[in-house]
XYZ file of C-alpha atoms in Angstrom:
759
model
C 68.244 24.556 -67.098
C 70.558 26.398 -68.481
C 69.010 29.662 -69.409
C 69.473 32.917 -67.489
C 66.372 34.349 -65.556
C 65.902 38.539 -65.030
C 63.699 38.392 -62.403
C 61.321 41.389 -62.054
C 61.598 43.965 -58.895
C 58.384 45.339 -57.191
C 59.541 49.077 -58.902
C 58.594 47.344 -62.220
C 55.889 45.450 -61.137
C 54.550 49.656 -60.038
C 56.031 51.000 -63.584
C 53.842 48.712 -65.544
C 50.738 49.599 -63.110
C 51.237 53.292 -63.956
C 51.311 52.375 -68.127
C 48.070 50.452 -68.504
C 46.720 53.689 -70.138
C 44.096 56.321 -69.489
C 41.408 53.622 -68.005
C 43.166 51.771 -64.898
C 41.313 53.877 -62.805
C 38.537 51.853 -63.097
C 40.223 48.529 -62.122
C 37.840 48.313 -58.795
C 35.041 46.913 -60.466
C 36.707 43.630 -61.779
C 35.861 42.211 -57.814
C 32.530 43.067 -58.790
C 29.851 39.507 -58.846
C 28.238 38.943 -62.150
C 25.695 40.359 -62.774
C 21.841 38.348 -62.803
C 21.825 39.538 -66.870
C 24.910 37.886 -67.082
C 23.991 34.709 -65.397
C 20.755 34.288 -67.626
C 22.875 34.572 -71.109
C 25.619 31.964 -69.571
C 23.007 29.548 -68.605
C 20.853 30.184 -71.629
C 24.085 29.328 -73.543
C 25.339 26.270 -71.732
C 21.533 24.508 -71.712
C 19.476 23.639 -75.207
C 16.174 22.963 -75.055
C 15.089 19.516 -76.941
C 12.203 18.493 -78.347
C 11.072 15.089 -77.968
C 11.055 14.431 -81.656
C 14.937 16.071 -81.959
C 15.813 13.907 -78.798
C 14.586 10.324 -79.883
C 16.427 11.871 -83.585
C 19.501 12.371 -81.963
C 19.066 8.974 -79.352
C 19.081 7.317 -82.321
C 22.215 8.975 -84.284
C 24.063 8.321 -80.726
C 23.894 4.753 -81.378
C 26.526 4.585 -84.310
C 29.231 7.036 -82.070
C 28.780 6.080 -79.223
C 27.520 2.480 -78.527
C 29.216 0.841 -80.935
C 32.064 -0.946 -78.641
C 30.201 -2.163 -76.159
C 27.348 -3.382 -78.374
C 29.828 -5.791 -80.281
C 31.310 -7.119 -76.545
C 28.691 -10.651 -77.212
C 30.843 -11.509 -79.871
C 33.518 -12.565 -77.645
C 32.657 -12.572 -73.978
C 31.665 -15.852 -72.995
C 34.916 -17.243 -74.798
C 37.236 -15.257 -72.915
C 35.134 -16.420 -69.615
C 35.633 -19.631 -70.024
C 38.296 -20.578 -72.093
C 39.280 -24.036 -71.044
C 35.351 -24.736 -71.372
C 32.008 -24.922 -69.244
C 32.549 -27.390 -66.601
C 29.212 -27.152 -64.895
C 25.886 -25.257 -65.646
C 25.826 -23.278 -62.478
C 29.138 -21.702 -63.315
C 26.934 -20.357 -66.874
C 24.396 -19.196 -64.767
C 26.477 -17.453 -62.223
C 28.742 -15.892 -64.862
C 25.122 -14.398 -66.461
C 23.862 -13.441 -63.882
C 27.518 -11.208 -62.484
C 27.387 -9.736 -66.600
C 23.755 -8.874 -65.865
C 23.980 -6.898 -62.533
C 27.408 -5.589 -63.871
C 25.583 -3.678 -67.147
C 23.228 -2.605 -64.854
C 25.695 -1.272 -61.961
C 28.445 0.551 -63.953
C 27.568 1.171 -67.612
C 23.434 2.236 -66.337
C 23.898 3.353 -63.262
C 27.170 4.564 -62.836
C 28.131 6.598 -66.285
C 24.240 6.944 -68.056
C 22.661 8.260 -65.239
C 25.676 9.721 -63.076
C 29.290 10.373 -65.175
C 27.248 11.308 -68.284
C 25.848 14.613 -65.699
C 29.567 15.063 -65.578
C 30.098 16.266 -68.653
C 32.358 20.038 -69.585
C 29.377 21.619 -71.509
C 28.564 18.671 -73.406
C 32.090 17.346 -73.896
C 33.767 13.856 -72.033
C 36.534 12.113 -70.982
C 38.939 12.148 -68.357
C 40.266 15.703 -69.808
C 37.151 17.176 -69.781
C 36.680 16.195 -66.330
C 40.019 17.765 -65.602
C 38.861 20.954 -67.440
C 36.224 21.056 -64.919
C 37.837 20.303 -61.947
C 40.573 23.358 -63.400
C 38.098 25.886 -63.298
C 36.902 25.209 -59.751
C 39.970 25.427 -57.985
C 43.123 26.280 -58.899
C 45.425 23.344 -59.885
C 46.513 23.964 -63.564
C 49.780 23.731 -63.641
C 50.208 26.853 -65.811
C 48.381 29.480 -64.161
C 48.057 31.215 -67.186
C 43.368 32.986 -66.169
C 42.490 35.573 -64.923
C 39.301 37.008 -63.967
C 38.444 38.725 -67.646
C 38.822 34.628 -68.131
C 35.849 33.915 -65.988
C 33.232 36.384 -67.576
C 33.693 33.182 -70.761
C 30.018 32.239 -71.323
C 31.235 28.755 -71.292
C 33.782 29.126 -68.429
C 31.005 27.881 -65.478
C 32.163 27.574 -61.663
C 30.316 27.819 -58.673
C 30.966 29.768 -55.436
C 30.491 28.070 -51.372
C 30.721 29.246 -48.066
C 34.734 29.065 -46.820
C 33.786 26.846 -43.982
C 32.198 24.072 -45.861
C 33.767 20.853 -46.682
C 33.700 21.947 -50.683
C 35.779 25.018 -49.475
C 38.139 23.055 -47.057
C 38.268 20.276 -49.827
C 40.025 23.039 -52.570
C 41.914 24.329 -49.980
C 43.508 21.112 -49.455
C 43.950 20.904 -53.280
C 45.499 24.205 -53.776
C 47.836 23.793 -50.907
C 49.413 20.589 -51.829
C 51.774 20.644 -54.841
C 52.036 16.718 -54.594
C 48.564 16.327 -54.438
C 48.174 18.242 -58.057
C 51.225 16.336 -59.745
C 49.090 13.399 -58.252
C 45.957 14.674 -59.931
C 47.533 15.080 -63.445
C 49.360 11.970 -63.501
C 46.299 10.506 -62.786
C 44.479 11.839 -65.804
C 47.221 11.488 -68.227
C 47.366 7.415 -67.044
C 43.425 7.290 -68.027
C 44.194 8.819 -70.925
C 47.150 6.706 -72.344
C 44.610 3.315 -71.080
C 42.071 5.196 -73.924
C 44.539 4.991 -76.003
C 45.280 1.560 -75.538
C 42.174 1.052 -76.120
C 41.618 2.456 -79.481
C 44.465 0.185 -80.162
C 42.916 -2.603 -78.700
C 39.203 -2.581 -79.242
C 39.884 -2.406 -83.813
C 41.691 -5.873 -83.386
C 39.503 -7.786 -80.780
C 36.317 -6.582 -82.431
C 37.283 -6.933 -86.491
C 38.946 -10.705 -85.364
C 35.908 -11.356 -83.353
C 33.545 -10.882 -85.873
C 35.690 -12.492 -89.350
C 36.167 -15.385 -86.650
C 32.805 -15.800 -87.865
C 34.156 -17.127 -91.431
C 35.154 -20.179 -89.388
C 31.795 -21.702 -87.839
C 30.541 -21.165 -91.132
C 33.488 -23.183 -93.152
C 35.622 -25.131 -90.460
C 37.794 -26.248 -93.302
C 39.086 -22.073 -93.481
C 42.500 -22.014 -91.129
C 42.907 -19.427 -88.374
C 45.209 -18.094 -90.072
C 43.397 -17.233 -92.587
C 41.283 -15.382 -90.081
C 43.817 -13.375 -88.866
C 44.718 -12.183 -92.781
C 41.324 -11.223 -93.520
C 41.043 -9.025 -90.051
C 44.705 -7.291 -90.917
C 43.105 -6.586 -94.276
C 39.845 -5.138 -93.217
C 41.800 -3.204 -90.189
C 44.600 -1.258 -93.077
C 41.722 -0.102 -95.267
C 39.974 1.461 -92.237
C 42.848 3.343 -91.095
C 44.175 4.287 -94.695
C 40.831 5.452 -95.140
C 40.686 7.809 -92.047
C 42.163 10.180 -93.704
C 38.677 10.775 -95.719
C 36.564 11.546 -93.121
C 33.555 9.697 -91.982
C 30.984 12.727 -93.421
C 29.700 10.881 -96.449
C 29.875 7.659 -94.759
C 28.733 8.541 -90.863
C 25.131 8.499 -91.757
C 24.781 4.234 -91.966
C 26.641 4.072 -88.930
C 23.454 4.357 -86.247
C 21.130 2.225 -88.697
C 23.903 -0.129 -89.085
C 24.483 -0.154 -85.336
C 20.537 -0.300 -84.511
C 20.054 -3.160 -86.699
C 22.840 -4.971 -84.645
C 21.392 -4.380 -81.484
C 17.858 -5.462 -83.080
C 19.546 -8.578 -84.636
C 21.222 -9.915 -81.075
C 18.035 -9.176 -79.064
C 15.717 -11.011 -81.552
C 18.161 -13.933 -81.707
C 18.801 -13.835 -77.926
C 14.617 -13.948 -77.419
C 14.874 -17.010 -79.869
C 17.832 -19.182 -78.173
C 15.789 -18.370 -74.527
C 12.946 -19.762 -76.594
C 14.403 -22.607 -78.184
C 16.872 -24.025 -75.782
C 16.760 -22.918 -71.911
C 13.897 -20.338 -70.745
C 14.636 -21.386 -67.037
C 18.220 -19.478 -67.921
C 16.207 -16.223 -67.101
C 16.556 -16.758 -62.861
C 19.798 -15.523 -63.719
C 18.407 -12.059 -62.570
C 18.619 -13.225 -59.136
C 21.577 -11.810 -57.006
C 21.815 -14.761 -55.174
C 23.588 -16.850 -58.467
C 25.910 -14.211 -58.507
C 26.960 -15.141 -54.922
C 26.900 -19.120 -55.551
C 29.091 -18.085 -58.645
C 32.125 -16.866 -56.264
C 31.301 -19.339 -53.698
C 31.549 -21.884 -55.921
C 34.116 -21.138 -58.465
C 36.905 -20.298 -56.274
C 40.286 -19.027 -57.605
C 38.465 -19.664 -61.259
C 35.899 -17.815 -60.955
C 37.801 -15.046 -59.668
C 39.967 -15.152 -62.639
C 37.520 -16.271 -65.075
C 35.975 -12.346 -64.138
C 38.611 -10.497 -66.809
C 36.515 -12.538 -69.039
C 33.427 -11.063 -67.863
C 34.721 -7.696 -67.816
C 34.697 -7.278 -71.526
C 31.141 -6.944 -71.176
C 31.858 -3.371 -69.971
C 34.002 -2.556 -72.496
C 32.802 0.491 -74.865
C 31.539 2.310 -70.758
C 34.453 4.530 -71.173
C 33.946 5.685 -74.895
C 30.233 6.069 -74.176
C 31.861 8.732 -71.570
C 34.159 9.560 -74.364
C 32.504 9.971 -77.089
C 29.467 12.253 -75.970
C 30.620 14.619 -78.310
C 27.248 17.013 -79.037
C 24.648 14.599 -78.171
C 22.707 15.685 -74.928
C 22.782 13.859 -72.453
C 19.099 12.786 -72.480
C 19.396 11.531 -75.798
C 22.626 8.917 -74.797
C 20.086 8.108 -71.909
C 17.135 7.171 -74.626
C 19.030 5.516 -76.502
C 20.899 3.147 -73.779
C 17.718 2.095 -71.311
C 15.494 1.578 -75.113
C 17.606 -0.223 -77.003
C 21.069 -0.931 -75.778
C 20.756 -1.963 -73.034
C 17.504 -4.483 -73.219
C 18.776 -6.001 -76.486
C 22.671 -6.148 -74.846
C 20.424 -8.890 -71.791
C 18.454 -10.241 -74.520
C 22.093 -11.658 -76.201
C 23.801 -12.443 -73.330
C 21.024 -14.046 -72.062
C 20.245 -16.050 -75.648
C 24.011 -17.310 -75.657
C 23.855 -18.536 -71.774
C 20.671 -20.600 -72.945
C 22.087 -21.894 -76.233
C 25.636 -23.222 -74.228
C 23.588 -24.489 -71.214
C 22.793 -27.612 -74.474
C 25.613 -27.236 -76.040
C 28.719 -26.453 -73.642
C 31.146 -27.348 -75.955
C 30.531 -24.570 -78.913
C 32.060 -22.539 -75.925
C 34.750 -20.870 -78.519
C 32.749 -18.670 -81.601
C 29.514 -18.830 -79.486
C 27.804 -15.997 -80.721
C 28.065 -17.683 -84.285
C 26.822 -20.859 -82.853
C 24.140 -19.412 -81.856
C 22.766 -17.946 -84.646
C 20.024 -19.899 -86.844
C 21.072 -21.358 -89.864
C 19.098 -19.359 -92.186
C 20.224 -15.965 -91.331
C 23.625 -16.667 -90.507
C 25.373 -14.740 -93.285
C 23.448 -12.021 -93.076
C 23.922 -11.789 -89.407
C 28.060 -12.514 -90.141
C 27.672 -8.948 -92.605
C 25.987 -6.899 -89.772
C 28.522 -7.823 -87.500
C 31.335 -7.010 -89.420
C 30.156 -3.855 -90.300
C 28.854 -2.994 -86.885
C 32.953 -4.432 -85.262
C 34.075 -1.314 -88.338
C 31.844 1.229 -86.987
C 32.808 0.073 -83.382
C 36.420 0.544 -84.528
C 36.078 3.950 -86.040
C 34.467 5.160 -82.576
C 37.682 4.771 -80.614
C 39.906 5.998 -82.945
C 37.883 9.064 -83.604
C 37.543 8.953 -79.793
C 41.669 8.278 -79.774
C 42.191 11.211 -82.241
C 39.902 14.071 -80.278
C 41.669 12.714 -76.963
C 45.218 13.571 -78.740
C 43.814 16.782 -79.428
C 42.880 17.992 -76.196
C 46.057 16.655 -75.093
C 47.380 19.178 -77.796
C 45.458 22.394 -76.170
C 46.849 21.212 -72.480
C 50.191 21.300 -73.292
C 50.837 17.169 -72.816
C 51.723 16.215 -76.254
C 54.043 17.084 -78.862
C 52.571 19.131 -81.810
C 51.543 16.911 -84.560
C 49.352 17.732 -87.375
C 45.713 17.894 -86.991
C 43.619 17.606 -90.220
C 39.547 18.822 -90.364
C 38.249 16.600 -92.643
C 34.744 18.027 -92.683
C 33.875 21.581 -92.868
C 29.998 20.890 -91.766
C 31.273 18.824 -88.429
C 34.212 20.697 -86.568
C 34.593 17.515 -84.456
C 35.870 15.160 -87.214
C 39.874 15.042 -87.628
C 42.658 13.325 -88.334
C 45.813 13.182 -87.164
C 48.219 11.278 -89.800
C 50.798 10.333 -87.593
C 48.758 9.539 -84.290
C 46.974 7.726 -86.913
C 49.920 5.342 -88.216
C 51.446 4.445 -85.369
C 48.230 2.885 -83.883
C 47.545 1.390 -87.070
C 51.197 -0.391 -87.069
C 50.660 -1.138 -83.222
C 46.824 -2.760 -83.870
C 48.269 -5.025 -86.641
C 51.017 -6.146 -84.424
C 48.973 -6.654 -81.698
C 45.835 -8.602 -84.339
C 49.117 -10.998 -85.955
C 50.899 -11.587 -83.012
C 48.410 -12.812 -80.553
C 46.037 -14.419 -83.150
C 43.339 -14.937 -80.510
C 40.554 -13.354 -79.243
C 41.375 -14.201 -75.307
C 45.121 -13.299 -74.976
C 43.536 -9.602 -76.570
C 40.560 -9.816 -74.291
C 42.585 -9.925 -71.536
C 44.584 -7.287 -72.524
C 41.759 -5.040 -73.352
C 39.908 -5.602 -70.062
C 42.916 -4.471 -68.163
C 43.101 -1.033 -70.316
C 39.422 -0.700 -69.750
C 39.506 -1.132 -65.522
C 41.895 1.325 -64.910
C 40.449 3.881 -67.044
C 37.294 3.138 -64.900
C 39.096 3.453 -61.976
C 40.388 7.006 -62.882
C 37.049 7.888 -63.773
C 36.356 7.150 -60.243
C 38.819 9.184 -58.745
C 38.048 12.244 -60.386
C 34.413 11.823 -59.702
C 34.857 11.935 -56.556
C 36.247 15.954 -56.603
C 33.685 16.592 -58.959
C 31.515 15.446 -56.824
C 32.373 17.899 -53.928
C 33.923 20.715 -55.570
C 31.310 20.745 -58.428
C 28.031 19.710 -57.673
C 29.033 20.153 -53.968
C 26.973 16.659 -52.813
C 26.806 15.536 -49.487
C 29.538 13.492 -47.882
C 27.282 10.406 -47.575
C 26.276 10.650 -51.236
C 30.299 11.067 -51.823
C 30.459 8.402 -49.992
C 27.927 5.764 -51.465
C 29.017 6.348 -54.832
C 32.932 5.684 -53.874
C 32.114 2.571 -52.018
C 29.716 0.909 -54.660
C 32.152 2.212 -57.524
C 35.057 0.978 -55.872
C 33.715 -2.305 -54.504
C 32.978 -3.460 -58.583
C 35.724 -1.753 -60.204
C 37.853 -2.858 -57.680
C 36.911 -6.199 -57.983
C 37.302 -6.318 -61.466
C 40.767 -4.696 -61.659
C 42.127 -7.689 -59.121
C 40.994 -10.181 -61.575
C 42.639 -9.201 -64.567
C 45.576 -8.463 -62.404
C 45.892 -11.994 -62.541
C 46.045 -12.068 -66.181
C 48.648 -9.443 -66.543
C 50.948 -12.573 -67.761
C 48.302 -13.564 -70.672
C 48.083 -10.392 -72.629
C 47.060 -8.246 -69.302
C 50.527 -6.362 -70.102
C 49.942 -5.012 -73.525
C 48.020 -1.986 -72.489
C 50.669 -1.431 -69.593
C 53.362 -0.808 -72.056
C 51.282 0.461 -74.631
C 50.217 3.372 -71.848
C 53.394 3.714 -69.999
C 55.079 4.593 -73.532
C 52.680 7.850 -74.252
C 52.739 8.388 -70.521
C 56.555 9.374 -70.614
C 55.768 11.029 -74.125
C 53.024 12.743 -72.301
C 54.114 13.843 -69.033
C 58.055 14.800 -70.464
C 56.457 17.186 -72.891
C 53.930 18.789 -69.939
C 57.371 19.012 -67.637
C 58.958 20.581 -70.595
C 56.060 22.906 -71.320
C 55.284 23.834 -66.997
C 59.478 24.855 -67.418
C 59.175 26.778 -70.637
C 56.507 28.925 -69.236
C 58.275 29.226 -65.729
C 60.940 30.698 -67.222
C 59.450 33.428 -69.493
C 57.469 34.823 -66.462
C 60.747 35.118 -64.195
C 62.621 36.639 -67.461
C 60.021 38.944 -68.156
C 61.617 42.941 -70.108
C 60.790 45.257 -67.461
C 58.589 47.830 -68.248
C 61.490 50.696 -67.070
C 63.461 49.556 -69.445
C 61.053 49.873 -72.399
C 59.770 53.305 -71.423
C 63.523 54.174 -71.162
C 64.103 53.555 -74.962
C 61.681 56.363 -75.895
C 58.733 55.831 -78.532
C 61.168 54.764 -81.359
C 62.787 51.935 -78.502
C 65.802 52.970 -79.622
C 65.365 51.849 -83.039
C 64.009 52.675 -86.844
C 60.467 51.990 -86.908
C 59.410 51.287 -90.068
C 56.102 50.796 -91.379
C 54.071 47.542 -90.921
C 52.825 45.703 -88.457
C 54.514 43.229 -86.649
C 53.046 40.026 -84.474
C 55.098 38.745 -82.047
C 53.983 35.422 -80.652
C 54.579 34.927 -76.907
C 53.617 32.343 -74.468
C 52.780 35.017 -71.982
C 49.274 36.876 -70.979
C 50.723 39.411 -69.455
C 54.694 41.739 -69.288
C 56.690 42.325 -72.212
C 58.616 38.984 -73.615
C 62.741 38.281 -73.000
C 62.598 37.279 -76.217
C 61.413 40.716 -77.296
C 64.250 42.524 -76.038
C 67.015 40.407 -77.999
C 64.798 41.740 -81.296
C 65.975 45.029 -80.324
C 69.558 44.714 -79.528
C 69.478 42.391 -82.532
C 67.558 43.604 -84.866
C 68.498 47.190 -86.632
C 64.874 48.207 -86.992
C 61.468 47.383 -85.643
C 57.986 47.881 -87.058
C 55.618 50.865 -86.482
C 53.382 48.806 -84.861
C 54.185 45.962 -82.463
C 51.429 43.579 -81.448
C 52.002 40.626 -78.709
C 49.540 38.020 -79.876
C 49.087 35.305 -77.039
C 47.145 31.893 -78.251
C 46.001 30.939 -75.271
C 43.990 27.713 -73.629
C 41.307 27.736 -71.197
C 39.993 25.046 -68.794
C 36.833 25.159 -71.012
C 35.777 23.077 -73.898
C 35.067 26.036 -76.225
C 35.611 29.531 -76.436
C 32.304 31.412 -78.594
C 33.766 33.613 -81.656
C 32.849 36.957 -80.590
C 34.997 37.021 -77.036
C 38.020 35.049 -78.260
C 40.145 38.337 -78.072
C 41.000 40.536 -75.282
C 43.078 43.629 -76.290
C 45.563 45.496 -74.409
C 47.606 49.315 -74.855
C 51.083 48.415 -73.570
C 52.729 52.064 -72.565
C 51.997 55.415 -74.086
C 49.957 55.957 -77.577
C 52.435 57.144 -78.896
C 55.224 53.685 -78.404
C 51.887 51.956 -80.691
C 52.636 49.216 -79.186
C 49.650 46.162 -77.980
C 48.726 42.823 -76.583
C 45.940 40.866 -77.702
C 45.212 37.481 -76.179
C 43.186 34.934 -78.377
C 41.763 32.374 -76.110
C 40.915 28.981 -77.186
C 39.153 26.026 -75.207
C 40.382 22.621 -76.272
C 38.133 21.149 -78.615
C 38.589 24.963 -80.440
C 40.840 25.039 -83.737
C 43.463 27.729 -83.806
C 44.491 28.358 -87.542
C 47.604 31.594 -88.370
C 45.482 31.880 -91.183
C 44.359 35.381 -92.902
C 41.048 34.595 -91.066
C 42.289 34.587 -87.571
C 45.144 37.788 -88.906
C 41.470 39.667 -89.996
C 39.576 38.865 -86.835
C 42.431 40.378 -84.740
C 42.673 43.641 -86.520
C 38.750 44.008 -85.898
C 38.875 43.744 -82.541
C 42.427 46.169 -82.346
C 40.319 48.724 -84.000
C 37.420 47.857 -81.800
C 39.579 48.591 -79.187
C 40.957 52.223 -80.271
C 38.041 53.185 -80.758
C 36.276 52.247 -77.073
C 39.259 53.748 -75.770
C 38.784 57.114 -77.309
C 35.277 56.373 -76.356
C 36.041 55.827 -72.534
C 38.081 59.055 -72.113
C 35.534 60.918 -74.006
C 32.504 59.859 -72.220
C 31.194 59.466 -68.488
C 30.379 56.063 -67.463
C 27.284 56.753 -66.995
C 27.555 57.637 -71.035
C 28.810 54.932 -72.209
C 26.223 52.811 -70.286
C 23.362 55.241 -71.830
C 25.104 54.367 -75.243
C 24.905 50.917 -75.109
C 21.214 50.828 -73.865
C 20.444 53.184 -76.649
C 22.287 50.646 -79.184
C 20.361 47.549 -77.666
C 17.115 49.315 -78.355
C 17.867 50.370 -82.222
C 18.989 46.634 -82.595
C 15.450 45.517 -82.607
C 16.917 41.985 -82.978
C 16.243 39.280 -80.162
C 19.592 37.966 -80.481
C 21.383 41.241 -81.192
C 19.664 42.470 -77.895
C 21.855 39.340 -76.296
C 24.935 40.270 -78.034
C 24.634 43.661 -76.652
C 23.749 42.967 -72.922
C 26.441 40.290 -72.684
C 29.054 43.248 -74.034
C 28.056 45.515 -71.916
C 28.733 43.147 -68.643
C 31.910 42.427 -70.446
C 33.103 46.217 -71.311
C 32.472 47.532 -67.790
C 34.580 44.563 -66.648
C 37.489 44.001 -69.279
C 37.662 47.838 -70.693
C 38.664 48.631 -67.017
C 40.986 46.459 -66.368
C 42.696 47.624 -70.469
C 41.503 44.902 -72.239
C 38.226 44.937 -74.808
C 35.706 41.799 -75.515
C 34.236 42.980 -79.078
C 32.282 40.578 -80.324
C 32.201 40.833 -84.691
C 28.826 41.381 -84.417
C 28.077 44.013 -82.048
C 25.888 46.911 -82.337
C 28.375 48.894 -81.327
C 30.142 49.629 -85.078
C 32.734 51.090 -85.833
C 30.431 53.477 -87.695
C 28.520 53.695 -84.473
C 31.226 54.408 -81.529
C 32.858 56.597 -84.309
C 29.696 59.279 -84.236
C 29.266 59.118 -80.635
C 32.964 60.108 -79.771
C 32.778 64.181 -79.923
C 34.839 65.779 -82.456
C 38.049 66.689 -80.777
C 38.401 63.303 -80.034
C 36.672 61.594 -83.306
C 40.227 63.234 -84.754
C 42.619 61.203 -82.490
C 40.980 58.289 -83.253
C 40.143 58.428 -86.650
C 43.661 59.250 -86.851
C 45.352 56.368 -84.968
C 43.358 53.889 -86.788
C 43.920 55.341 -90.260
C 47.994 54.813 -88.859
C 47.221 51.431 -88.350
C 45.218 50.991 -91.375
C 48.630 52.448 -93.394
C 50.911 50.041 -91.245
C 48.764 46.746 -92.202
C 48.934 47.942 -95.619
C 52.555 48.309 -95.413
C 52.543 44.569 -94.413
C 52.346 42.359 -91.423
C 55.275 40.076 -89.802
C 54.719 36.954 -88.234
C 57.455 36.792 -85.039
C 58.203 33.614 -83.676
C 60.652 32.767 -81.058
C 62.058 29.586 -80.494
C 62.742 28.144 -76.908
C 65.386 25.508 -76.490
C 65.347 23.861 -72.734
C 68.446 21.527 -71.529
C 69.318 19.709 -68.249
C 72.171 21.112 -66.743
C 75.058 19.237 -66.544
C 74.939 17.695 -62.649
C 71.243 16.718 -63.434
C 70.136 13.358 -62.412
C 70.450 10.827 -65.502
C 66.869 10.901 -65.709
C 66.249 14.323 -66.449
C-alpha cells in the first residue's frame, strides 16, 4: 500500500488517557456485569408476545412473503426429475418417496423448527448468522466494537465457563486468522449463491407458469412461451422502483389460493387415478429407488432437489414475522398442500407417463384449467418478487458489513422500512435473468442451475449452524453431532448429484456467484486495509495539545463535522486539514458512522458522545451506531439528533462534575418517579444503567425522550456550574447558527509496484 503509516507510541497512548476529561476516574465501572434491570429490559425488547389471533394473521401474511418460491416448485419438479420420460412406475413411486422425506427433513425439521430459531432479532440469512457469531466471538475482520456497544438492548450475547467446550471453540476461532477468513469466505459464497438463486428463480418460475399455454394450446410454439416469459420479467423488474406497498396485500391471498388449489387438485387426482400412490410414504421406497436406479437414479436427485428450492428463501425472508407464525403457516397450509400436490401429480403420471413434460398442467381438470393457469402465473410473479426483494435486502446487509461497493438504496415505502430498491442491482439481475430465460429456453437446464445454487446455500447454512449451536445455544456436543450428521448426509447426497449436472446448466450459478464473490471479497479486503491504515496512522494527542486551543489556526465561527472511520483517536486526515487549511471551525466534531453486528440499533441508543482534549479546545467525538438493517442518511434529521446528543452530553458532563455518583443516582430515580409512565420509567431505568457505564468512559448515551430533559438537568446543576454549562451550550448554539460544514476525506488504496499480479 502506497501510504505512510504513523505508528503511535505508548507515550501517546498515555497522553490520550490523561485527556479524557474529568470523569475518567470512574472507568472501572465498565468491568461490572450488566444489572438485572438492564437484562430485563433487553429481554422485553427482543421478545414480543402475540395473541393467537395475531399469530394466525401473521401466519397468513407470511405466505405471500416467505413461501412463494417453495410453493411454485410443483410446476417443474417431475419434468426435471424425469427429463427423458418414466421407464418404470416403481421409479415414480421411489422419486415421490424421496420428495416426501426431503420436504420432511429439510424444510420442516431443519429450517422451520431449528434454523429459524437462530434468527438475529427476527432477521434471517447467512449474514444474520454471521453477525450472531461475531457477537459471541471476536471474528470480525474490522474490530471496531467496544464494551459500550455490548450494552445495547439488541446486542444479545452470552457468557460461559472458560473450561467448557464452547469456550474452547471460541478460543480456537479467535486464535486462527485462517479460520476466520474461511468463515467469511463461506458467508460470502452462501450470499452470492442466494443472489444467483434470485436470478434463476424468476426465470424458472415464470417460464414454467407461462408454459401452461403450450398445454392448453399445443399450436403455440416454445419461442412464443419464452417471449411471453421475458415480457413478464421485464415488466416485473421495471415496476420495482414503485415498491410493493400498494399491491403487497394481494400476495398472501394469491399464494393461499394457490396452495389450496394445488392441494385440492392433488386430492382429486389421487382419488381419480391411483390412490395406491400413498404407499410412497413408506421409507422402504426410498431404499428401492436408489437400489433400482443406480447412477440414473442418483442423477435424478438433481431434479428432486428442486422440490425444496425456496427453503433457503424461507430463512432469508423471515423479515418481521415471528418464528411461531412461520411454523404455523408451514405445518397447517404449506406442508400438507405440497404433499397432496406431489402425490396427485404422481398419481396422474402413473396412468399418463407420457405427459411428464408439463405434468402439472396436464393433471388439471379441464373445467378449471384457465383459472388455475392465471393463479399459477400470479403465484410465480409473487415468488419472483420475494426472491428479488431478498436479493436487495442481502446487498444492503453486505453494504453495512463492508462487503459490497456503495450503491444507491431507495426506500419504496414510508410505512415498511424493509421495502427497498437498489437500481444498479435491479438492472443487473434483470439482464442476467432475461439472458438465462432466453438462452436456455427450457426448464430443465435452468432447474439444474437453480439446484446447484440452493444446495450450496444449504451446506453453508449447515456449517454456520454448527457454530451457532456451539457458541450461541451452547448445545451438547452429541446434539450438534446428530444435527451435523443428518444435515450433511442429506445435503451432501444432493450436492453430489447436482455436481453431475454442472455441464447441463449447473455452471450458471457458479459463474454468477464467482463474479459477485470477487467483487465482495475484494471490496472487503480493501475496506479492512483502509481501516488498518487509519488505525496505525492516528494523530498523536500530544501533537494536538501542543498546538494549543487555536490548533495553530484561526478558529472561525461554525461547526465542522469531520467524518472518519475511527471510533477512537484523531484521524490522520485531520492533520492534513490543519497543515493545508488557513482556518478551522470553532467547534470540531469527529463523526464516526459505525455498523455493528446487530440487525438494528434503537434510535434512543444511536449516539455516543465524548470530549477530546481540554474544554477550551471545543473538540468532540460522536459515534453513530447502526445495525445492518438500519438506514443512515446524512440529512437534517441526522444532524438535528447529533446536536441534541451533543448538547445533552455537555449538560450531563457538568452534572457529573457538580454531583457525586450517589447524587446522580438520586436524581435519576427522582426523574423516574416523576415520569408516571411505564414506558418512560423503562427508558429512564435503561438510561440509569447506561449513564453509569458510558459517562464513566467519557461517553454519553442520551435518549431523545428521556426524562433527563435539558431543563431538568439544568435545574439540578448548582448555580456556579450552571453558568458554565449555559455558556458552553450557548456557544455551541451560536456556532451551529453560523453554519455547519460536513468534511469528508477520500482514501485511495493502491498496490505497490512490487506486489503480485493478482493484488
